[in-house]
DNA sequence: TTATTTGCAAAGTCTTTGCAAGCAG
DNA sequence: CTGCTTGCAAAGACTTTGCAAATAA
C-alpha cells in the first residue's frame, strides 16, 4: 500500500537548477516538512508555516505560499482538495503514471484514509473510446464513515 | 445519458414548508436559474447573481449565497468543485442512490463533460470490506484533453 | 556582481455575518 | 403580527502582489 516512490529532498538542488531556480533554506525546509510527514499528511500552506515555526524557521507566510506553488509546478508536490476551504498538498509520486492513489474522507471525524487502486483502467478505456477524451489523470474521493465513526452516526 | 431525475421548481414550496422555511421570490428565482440551465451547467454564486441581474432580479449577492447553501442543505442542489477557486452547484438527482454522475475536465479549454457510470460498485464493495468504511457518496474527476483539444496540445 | 528571492504589508477574491428594515405565513 | 428573510456594508478566511532589502550563484 505504500510502494509509491516519492520525491526526495536530496534531489531538490538538481531539480531547481534544471529550471534556473535557486536553492534557498526556505525551499529546502518547506520540502523537508513534506518529507517528514510523508506518512499521508495533506498540508495547507498555513500548516507548513506553523510546522516551520515550531522548528524555529520563521519564514514569511507569502514565501511558503510561493514556494509550495513552485514545488507544485515542478511536480514535486501535488495539490489535493478536500473541500475544506484551503489548498492542501502532498509529496508527488516520481512516476507520473502512478496516479492511482486516492482518498476516503470520513464525513464525521474528517479523517482522510489513503488507498491505492487499479480498478479504474477499464473505465479509462471506456471513456477514451466513448468520449474521445485523452485522460491524463484522475481524482477519486469516497465520502462516508470510517470504522471509528460508522456505528456512532 | 440523461435519464437522471432532477428536482423540479414546482416542488419547491412543499420542500421549503417541510422544513418551515418560507417561499420567497429570491428562492424561487435562484432555483429557476438552475432549472433553466439543467443541461449540465455548474454555476457559482456569482454566476447565479449575474444571470439574475440579466433577468432584472437585483437580489443581494449575500442572499444568493445564503439560499444556494440552503438549497444545498435541502438536497436540491449539489456542490461540485473543479478547483477553480469558487464553489459551484448543479441540480441534484432526486434519487439519492443515483450518485453516479461524474466529470471529465479538459485541461486545455476547461470544458466539463458529464458522464454516468456504474463501474464503481465493485470498488465500493472492495473498500467497504478492506477499510471497514461505509461509503455514502463518491466523486470522480478525470482530467485530460477533450476531442477538440487533444490534437492541438 | 546581479538577477532571484525574501519579508512585510497591502490588496484581492470568495464567502460569511451583523443588523435594521421588509415580508411571508 | 411575528419571526424568518433580505440587503447592505463590514468582516473574515485564504491567497496573491508590489517593492525594497537580502542573498544564492
CSV table of C-alpha atoms (C1' of nucleotides) in Angstrom, one decimal:
chain,number,residue,atom,x,y,z
A,1,UNK,CA,0.0,0.0,0.0
A,2,UNK,CA,3.0,2.3,0.2
A,3,UNK,CA,5.5,1.3,-2.5
A,4,UNK,CA,4.9,4.6,-4.3
A,5,UNK,CA,8.2,6.4,-4.9
A,6,UNK,CA,8.2,10.0,-3.6
A,7,UNK,CA,10.4,12.8,-4.5
A,8,UNK,CA,13.4,13.0,-2.2
A,9,UNK,CA,14.8,16.2,-0.7
A,10,UNK,CA,18.4,15.4,-1.7
A,11,UNK,CA,17.3,15.8,-5.3
A,12,UNK,CA,15.9,19.3,-4.8
A,13,UNK,CA,19.0,21.3,-5.7
A,14,UNK,CA,19.3,19.5,-9.1
A,15,UNK,CA,15.6,19.9,-9.9
A,16,UNK,CA,15.7,23.6,-9.0
A,17,UNK,CA,18.9,24.1,-11.0
A,18,UNK,CA,17.3,22.5,-14.1
A,19,UNK,CA,14.9,25.3,-14.1
A,20,UNK,CA,17.4,28.0,-13.1
A,21,UNK,CA,15.8,28.4,-9.7
A,22,UNK,CA,18.0,29.0,-6.6
A,23,UNK,CA,18.3,26.6,-3.7
A,24,UNK,CA,17.3,28.6,-0.6
A,25,UNK,CA,16.9,27.5,3.0
A,26,UNK,CA,13.2,28.3,2.7
A,27,UNK,CA,12.8,25.9,-0.2
A,28,UNK,CA,14.8,23.1,1.5
A,29,UNK,CA,12.9,23.4,4.8
A,30,UNK,CA,9.5,23.5,3.2
A,31,UNK,CA,10.2,20.4,1.2
A,32,UNK,CA,11.6,18.8,4.3
A,33,UNK,CA,8.3,19.3,6.1
A,34,UNK,CA,6.5,17.3,3.5
A,35,UNK,CA,9.2,14.6,3.5
A,36,UNK,CA,9.0,14.3,7.3
A,37,UNK,CA,5.2,14.0,7.1
A,38,UNK,CA,5.2,11.6,4.1
A,39,UNK,CA,3.0,9.2,6.0
A,40,UNK,CA,0.0,10.6,4.4
A,41,UNK,CA,-0.3,14.2,5.5
A,42,UNK,CA,-2.1,16.7,3.5
A,43,UNK,CA,-0.7,20.1,4.5
A,44,UNK,CA,-2.0,23.5,3.7
A,45,UNK,CA,0.3,26.5,3.4
A,46,UNK,CA,-0.7,27.6,6.9
A,47,UNK,CA,0.1,24.1,8.3
A,48,UNK,CA,3.5,24.2,6.7
A,49,UNK,CA,4.1,27.7,8.0
A,50,UNK,CA,3.1,26.6,11.5
A,51,UNK,CA,5.3,23.4,11.5
A,52,UNK,CA,8.2,25.6,10.4
A,53,UNK,CA,7.6,28.0,13.2
A,54,UNK,CA,7.7,25.1,15.7
A,55,UNK,CA,11.1,24.2,14.2
A,56,UNK,CA,12.2,27.9,14.7
A,57,UNK,CA,12.1,28.7,11.0
A,58,UNK,CA,10.2,31.9,10.9
A,59,UNK,CA,9.7,32.3,7.1
A,60,UNK,CA,7.1,34.7,5.8
A,61,UNK,CA,3.7,33.1,5.0
A,62,UNK,CA,3.9,34.5,1.5
A,63,UNK,CA,7.2,32.8,1.0
A,64,UNK,CA,5.6,29.5,2.0
A,65,UNK,CA,2.7,30.1,-0.5
A,66,UNK,CA,5.1,31.0,-3.3
A,67,UNK,CA,7.4,28.0,-2.8
A,68,UNK,CA,4.6,25.4,-2.3
A,69,UNK,CA,3.3,26.7,-5.6
A,70,UNK,CA,6.7,26.4,-7.2
A,71,UNK,CA,7.2,22.8,-5.9
A,72,UNK,CA,3.8,22.0,-7.3
A,73,UNK,CA,4.7,23.4,-10.7
A,74,UNK,CA,7.9,21.3,-10.6
A,75,UNK,CA,5.9,18.2,-10.0
A,76,UNK,CA,7.4,17.7,-6.6
A,77,UNK,CA,4.1,18.3,-4.8
A,78,UNK,CA,0.6,17.5,-5.8
A,79,UNK,CA,-2.4,19.6,-4.9
A,80,UNK,CA,-5.3,17.8,-3.2
A,81,UNK,CA,-8.6,19.3,-2.4
A,82,UNK,CA,-10.9,18.1,0.4
A,83,UNK,CA,-13.3,21.0,0.1
A,84,UNK,CA,-12.3,22.4,3.5
A,85,UNK,CA,-11.6,25.8,2.1
A,86,UNK,CA,-7.9,25.7,1.7
A,87,UNK,CA,-5.5,24.1,-0.8
A,88,UNK,CA,-3.6,21.1,0.5
A,89,UNK,CA,-0.5,19.4,-0.9
A,90,UNK,CA,1.3,16.1,-0.6
A,91,UNK,CA,4.6,14.8,-2.0
A,92,UNK,CA,4.0,13.7,-5.6
A,93,UNK,CA,4.9,10.3,-6.9
A,94,UNK,CA,8.0,10.3,-9.0
A,95,UNK,CA,6.5,8.2,-11.7
A,96,UNK,CA,3.7,10.3,-13.3
A,97,UNK,CA,1.9,7.1,-14.4
A,98,UNK,CA,1.3,6.2,-10.8
A,99,UNK,CA,-1.7,8.3,-10.3
A,100,UNK,CA,-3.8,5.7,-8.6
A,101,UNK,CA,-3.7,6.9,-5.1
A,102,UNK,CA,-7.0,8.2,-3.7
A,103,UNK,CA,-8.8,9.2,-0.6
A,104,UNK,CA,-11.6,8.0,1.7
A,105,UNK,CA,-12.9,11.0,3.6
A,106,UNK,CA,-14.9,10.5,6.8
A,107,UNK,CA,-17.9,12.8,7.0
A,108,UNK,CA,-17.9,12.7,10.8
A,109,UNK,CA,-14.3,12.9,12.0
A,110,UNK,CA,-12.9,14.3,8.8
A,111,UNK,CA,-10.2,11.7,8.8
A,112,UNK,CA,-8.6,11.0,5.4
A,113,UNK,CA,-7.6,7.5,4.6
A,114,UNK,CA,-5.4,6.9,1.6
A,115,UNK,CA,-5.9,3.9,-0.7
A,116,UNK,CA,-4.4,2.6,-3.9
A,117,UNK,CA,-6.5,1.0,-6.6
A,118,UNK,CA,-6.2,-0.2,-10.1
A,119,UNK,CA,-9.8,-0.7,-10.8
A,120,UNK,CA,-10.2,2.3,-13.0
A,121,UNK,CA,-8.2,1.2,-16.0
A,122,UNK,CA,-11.2,-0.3,-17.8
A,123,UNK,CA,-13.2,2.8,-17.0
A,124,UNK,CA,-10.5,4.9,-18.5
A,125,UNK,CA,-10.6,2.8,-21.7
A,126,UNK,CA,-14.3,3.2,-21.8
A,127,UNK,CA,-14.1,6.9,-21.6
A,128,UNK,CA,-11.3,7.2,-24.1
A,129,UNK,CA,-13.4,5.3,-26.6
A,130,UNK,CA,-16.8,6.8,-25.9
A,131,UNK,CA,-15.9,10.4,-25.3
A,132,UNK,CA,-12.8,10.7,-27.5
A,133,UNK,CA,-11.2,12.1,-24.4
A,134,UNK,CA,-7.5,11.6,-23.6
A,135,UNK,CA,-7.1,11.1,-19.9
A,136,UNK,CA,-4.1,12.4,-18.2
A,137,UNK,CA,-5.0,11.9,-14.6
A,138,UNK,CA,-8.0,11.2,-12.4
A,139,UNK,CA,-9.1,12.0,-8.9
A,140,UNK,CA,-11.4,9.8,-6.9
A,141,UNK,CA,-12.8,10.6,-3.5
A,142,UNK,CA,-15.1,8.5,-1.5
A,143,UNK,CA,-17.2,10.1,1.3
A,144,UNK,CA,-18.6,8.1,4.1
A,145,UNK,CA,-18.0,6.9,7.6
A,146,UNK,CA,-14.8,5.4,8.9
A,147,UNK,CA,-14.6,2.3,11.2
A,148,UNK,CA,-14.5,4.6,14.3
A,149,UNK,CA,-17.5,6.6,13.3
A,150,UNK,CA,-19.8,4.4,11.3
A,151,UNK,CA,-21.6,3.0,14.4
A,152,UNK,CA,-21.9,6.3,16.1
A,153,UNK,CA,-23.9,8.2,13.5
B,1,UNK,CA,-27.0,9.5,-20.6
B,2,UNK,CA,-29.5,11.9,-19.1
B,3,UNK,CA,-32.4,10.0,-17.6
B,4,UNK,CA,-31.4,11.2,-14.1
B,5,UNK,CA,-34.5,12.8,-12.5
B,6,UNK,CA,-33.8,16.3,-11.2
B,7,UNK,CA,-35.6,18.4,-8.6
B,8,UNK,CA,-38.4,20.4,-10.1
B,9,UNK,CA,-39.1,24.1,-9.2
B,10,UNK,CA,-42.8,23.3,-8.8
B,11,UNK,CA,-41.9,21.2,-5.7
B,12,UNK,CA,-40.0,24.0,-4.0
B,13,UNK,CA,-42.8,25.4,-1.9
B,14,UNK,CA,-43.6,22.0,-0.4
B,15,UNK,CA,-39.9,21.2,0.3
B,16,UNK,CA,-39.4,24.5,2.0
B,17,UNK,CA,-42.6,24.2,4.0
B,18,UNK,CA,-41.5,20.8,5.3
B,19,UNK,CA,-38.6,22.5,7.0
B,20,UNK,CA,-40.6,25.6,8.0
B,21,UNK,CA,-38.8,27.8,5.5
B,22,UNK,CA,-40.6,30.5,3.6
B,23,UNK,CA,-41.1,30.6,-0.1
B,24,UNK,CA,-39.6,33.9,-1.3
B,25,UNK,CA,-39.2,35.3,-4.8
B,26,UNK,CA,-35.4,35.1,-4.3
B,27,UNK,CA,-35.6,31.4,-3.6
B,28,UNK,CA,-37.9,30.6,-6.5
B,29,UNK,CA,-35.8,32.6,-9.0
B,30,UNK,CA,-32.5,31.1,-7.8
B,31,UNK,CA,-33.8,27.6,-8.3
B,32,UNK,CA,-35.3,28.6,-11.6
B,33,UNK,CA,-31.8,29.6,-12.9
B,34,UNK,CA,-30.6,26.1,-12.2
B,35,UNK,CA,-33.6,24.6,-13.8
B,36,UNK,CA,-33.2,26.7,-16.9
B,37,UNK,CA,-29.6,25.6,-17.1
B,38,UNK,CA,-30.1,21.9,-16.3
B,39,UNK,CA,-28.2,20.9,-19.5
B,40,UNK,CA,-25.1,20.5,-17.4
B,41,UNK,CA,-24.2,23.9,-16.1
B,42,UNK,CA,-22.1,24.2,-13.0
B,43,UNK,CA,-22.9,27.6,-11.6
B,44,UNK,CA,-21.1,29.6,-8.9
B,45,UNK,CA,-23.0,32.1,-6.6
B,46,UNK,CA,-21.6,34.9,-8.7
B,47,UNK,CA,-22.8,33.2,-11.9
B,48,UNK,CA,-26.3,32.9,-10.5
B,49,UNK,CA,-26.3,36.5,-9.3
B,50,UNK,CA,-25.2,37.7,-12.7
B,51,UNK,CA,-27.8,35.6,-14.5
B,52,UNK,CA,-30.5,37.0,-12.2
B,53,UNK,CA,-29.3,40.6,-12.9
B,54,UNK,CA,-29.8,39.9,-16.6
B,55,UNK,CA,-33.3,38.9,-15.8
B,56,UNK,CA,-33.7,42.1,-13.8
B,57,UNK,CA,-33.8,40.4,-10.5
B,58,UNK,CA,-31.4,42.5,-8.4
B,59,UNK,CA,-31.1,40.4,-5.3
B,60,UNK,CA,-28.2,40.9,-2.9
B,61,UNK,CA,-25.2,38.6,-3.5
B,62,UNK,CA,-25.3,37.6,0.1
B,63,UNK,CA,-28.9,36.4,-0.4
B,64,UNK,CA,-27.8,34.3,-3.3
B,65,UNK,CA,-25.0,32.7,-1.2
B,66,UNK,CA,-27.4,32.1,1.6
B,67,UNK,CA,-30.0,30.4,-0.5
B,68,UNK,CA,-27.7,28.3,-2.6
B,69,UNK,CA,-26.4,27.0,0.7
B,70,UNK,CA,-30.0,26.4,1.8
B,71,UNK,CA,-30.9,24.5,-1.4
B,72,UNK,CA,-27.7,22.5,-1.0
B,73,UNK,CA,-28.7,21.5,2.6
B,74,UNK,CA,-32.2,20.5,1.4
B,75,UNK,CA,-30.6,18.3,-1.2
B,76,UNK,CA,-32.0,20.3,-4.1
B,77,UNK,CA,-28.5,21.3,-5.2
B,78,UNK,CA,-25.2,19.5,-5.1
B,79,UNK,CA,-21.9,21.1,-4.7
B,80,UNK,CA,-19.3,20.4,-7.3
B,81,UNK,CA,-15.7,21.5,-7.2
B,82,UNK,CA,-13.5,22.0,-10.2
B,83,UNK,CA,-10.7,23.6,-8.3
B,84,UNK,CA,-11.2,27.0,-10.0
B,85,UNK,CA,-11.4,28.9,-6.7
B,86,UNK,CA,-15.1,29.0,-6.2
B,87,UNK,CA,-17.9,26.7,-5.1
B,88,UNK,CA,-20.1,25.5,-8.0
B,89,UNK,CA,-23.5,23.9,-7.8
B,90,UNK,CA,-25.8,21.8,-10.0
B,91,UNK,CA,-29.3,20.4,-9.6
B,92,UNK,CA,-29.3,17.3,-7.6
B,93,UNK,CA,-30.7,14.0,-8.6
B,94,UNK,CA,-34.0,13.2,-6.8
B,95,UNK,CA,-32.9,9.6,-6.1
B,96,UNK,CA,-30.1,9.8,-3.6
B,97,UNK,CA,-28.8,6.5,-4.7
B,98,UNK,CA,-28.1,7.9,-8.1
B,99,UNK,CA,-24.7,9.3,-7.3
B,100,UNK,CA,-23.0,8.0,-10.4
B,101,UNK,CA,-22.7,11.2,-12.4
B,102,UNK,CA,-19.1,12.5,-12.8
B,103,UNK,CA,-17.0,14.8,-14.8
B,104,UNK,CA,-14.3,14.9,-17.5
B,105,UNK,CA,-12.4,18.2,-17.2
B,106,UNK,CA,-10.4,19.4,-20.2
B,107,UNK,CA,-7.1,20.8,-19.1
B,108,UNK,CA,-6.8,23.0,-22.1
B,109,UNK,CA,-10.2,24.6,-22.8
B,110,UNK,CA,-11.6,23.9,-19.3
B,111,UNK,CA,-14.7,22.3,-20.8
B,112,UNK,CA,-16.6,20.0,-18.4
B,113,UNK,CA,-18.2,16.9,-19.9
B,114,UNK,CA,-20.6,14.9,-17.8
B,115,UNK,CA,-20.8,11.2,-17.8
B,116,UNK,CA,-22.6,8.5,-16.0
B,117,UNK,CA,-21.0,5.3,-15.0
B,118,UNK,CA,-21.7,2.2,-13.0
B,119,UNK,CA,-18.2,0.7,-12.8
B,120,UNK,CA,-17.5,1.7,-9.3
B,121,UNK,CA,-19.8,-0.7,-7.5
B,122,UNK,CA,-17.2,-3.4,-7.2
B,123,UNK,CA,-14.6,-0.9,-6.0
B,124,UNK,CA,-17.1,0.3,-3.3
B,125,UNK,CA,-17.5,-3.3,-2.1
B,126,UNK,CA,-13.8,-3.7,-2.0
B,127,UNK,CA,-13.4,-0.6,0.1
B,128,UNK,CA,-16.2,-1.5,2.4
B,129,UNK,CA,-14.6,-4.8,3.1
B,130,UNK,CA,-11.0,-3.8,3.2
B,131,UNK,CA,-11.2,-0.5,5.0
B,132,UNK,CA,-14.3,-1.1,7.1
B,133,UNK,CA,-15.5,2.2,5.6
B,134,UNK,CA,-19.2,2.9,4.9
B,135,UNK,CA,-19.5,4.8,1.7
B,136,UNK,CA,-22.1,7.4,1.3
B,137,UNK,CA,-21.0,9.1,-1.9
B,138,UNK,CA,-18.1,9.3,-4.3
B,139,UNK,CA,-16.8,11.9,-6.5
B,140,UNK,CA,-14.7,11.1,-9.6
B,141,UNK,CA,-13.0,13.5,-11.9
B,142,UNK,CA,-10.9,12.7,-15.0
B,143,UNK,CA,-8.5,15.3,-16.2
B,144,UNK,CA,-7.3,15.2,-19.7
B,145,UNK,CA,-7.9,16.6,-23.2
B,146,UNK,CA,-11.2,16.7,-25.0
B,147,UNK,CA,-11.7,15.8,-28.6
B,148,UNK,CA,-11.4,19.4,-29.7
B,149,UNK,CA,-8.1,19.9,-27.8
B,150,UNK,CA,-6.3,16.6,-27.8
B,151,UNK,CA,-4.6,17.1,-31.2
B,152,UNK,CA,-3.7,20.7,-30.6
B,153,UNK,CA,-1.6,20.1,-27.4
C,1,DT,C1',28.0,41.2,-9.4
C,2,DT,C1',23.3,40.6,-10.5
C,3,DA,C1',19.1,38.6,-11.1
C,4,DT,C1',16.4,35.9,-7.9
C,5,DT,C1',14.2,35.5,-3.6
C,6,DT,C1',12.6,37.1,0.7
C,7,DG,C1',9.6,39.5,4.1
C,8,DC,C1',6.3,42.7,5.0
C,9,DA,C1',2.2,44.9,4.3
C,10,DA,C1',-1.4,45.9,1.3
C,11,DA,C1',-4.6,44.3,-1.8
C,12,DG,C1',-7.6,40.7,-3.9
C,13,DT,C1',-11.1,37.1,-4.2
C,14,DC,C1',-14.7,34.4,-2.5
C,15,DT,C1',-17.7,33.9,1.3
C,16,DT,C1',-19.9,34.8,5.8
C,17,DT,C1',-22.0,37.7,9.3
C,18,DG,C1',-24.5,41.6,12.0
C,19,DC,C1',-28.3,44.3,11.9
C,20,DA,C1',-32.2,47.1,10.8
C,21,DA,C1',-35.9,47.1,7.5
C,22,DG,C1',-39.1,44.1,4.8
C,23,DC,C1',-42.2,40.5,4.1
C,24,DA,C1',-44.4,35.5,4.1
C,25,DG,C1',-47.2,32.8,6.7
D,1,DC,C1',-48.5,40.1,13.9
D,2,DT,C1',-44.2,37.7,14.3
D,3,DG,C1',-40.3,35.5,13.3
D,4,DC,C1',-38.0,34.4,9.0
D,5,DT,C1',-35.6,36.8,5.2
D,6,DT,C1',-33.5,40.4,2.8
D,7,DG,C1',-29.9,43.9,1.6
D,8,DC,C1',-26.2,46.3,2.7
D,9,DA,C1',-21.9,47.0,4.4
D,10,DA,C1',-18.4,45.2,7.2
D,11,DA,C1',-15.7,41.5,8.5
D,12,DG,C1',-13.4,37.0,7.6
D,13,DA,C1',-10.5,33.4,5.5
D,14,DC,C1',-7.3,32.2,2.2
D,15,DT,C1',-4.1,33.7,-1.2
D,16,DT,C1',-1.6,37.0,-4.2
D,17,DT,C1',1.1,41.0,-5.2
D,18,DG,C1',4.3,45.2,-5.0
D,19,DC,C1',8.5,46.7,-3.5
D,20,DA,C1',12.8,47.4,-1.1
D,21,DA,C1',16.3,44.7,1.2
D,22,DA,C1',18.8,40.4,1.3
D,23,DT,C1',21.1,36.6,-0.9
D,24,DA,C1',22.4,32.5,-4.0
D,25,DA,C1',25.1,31.6,-8.0
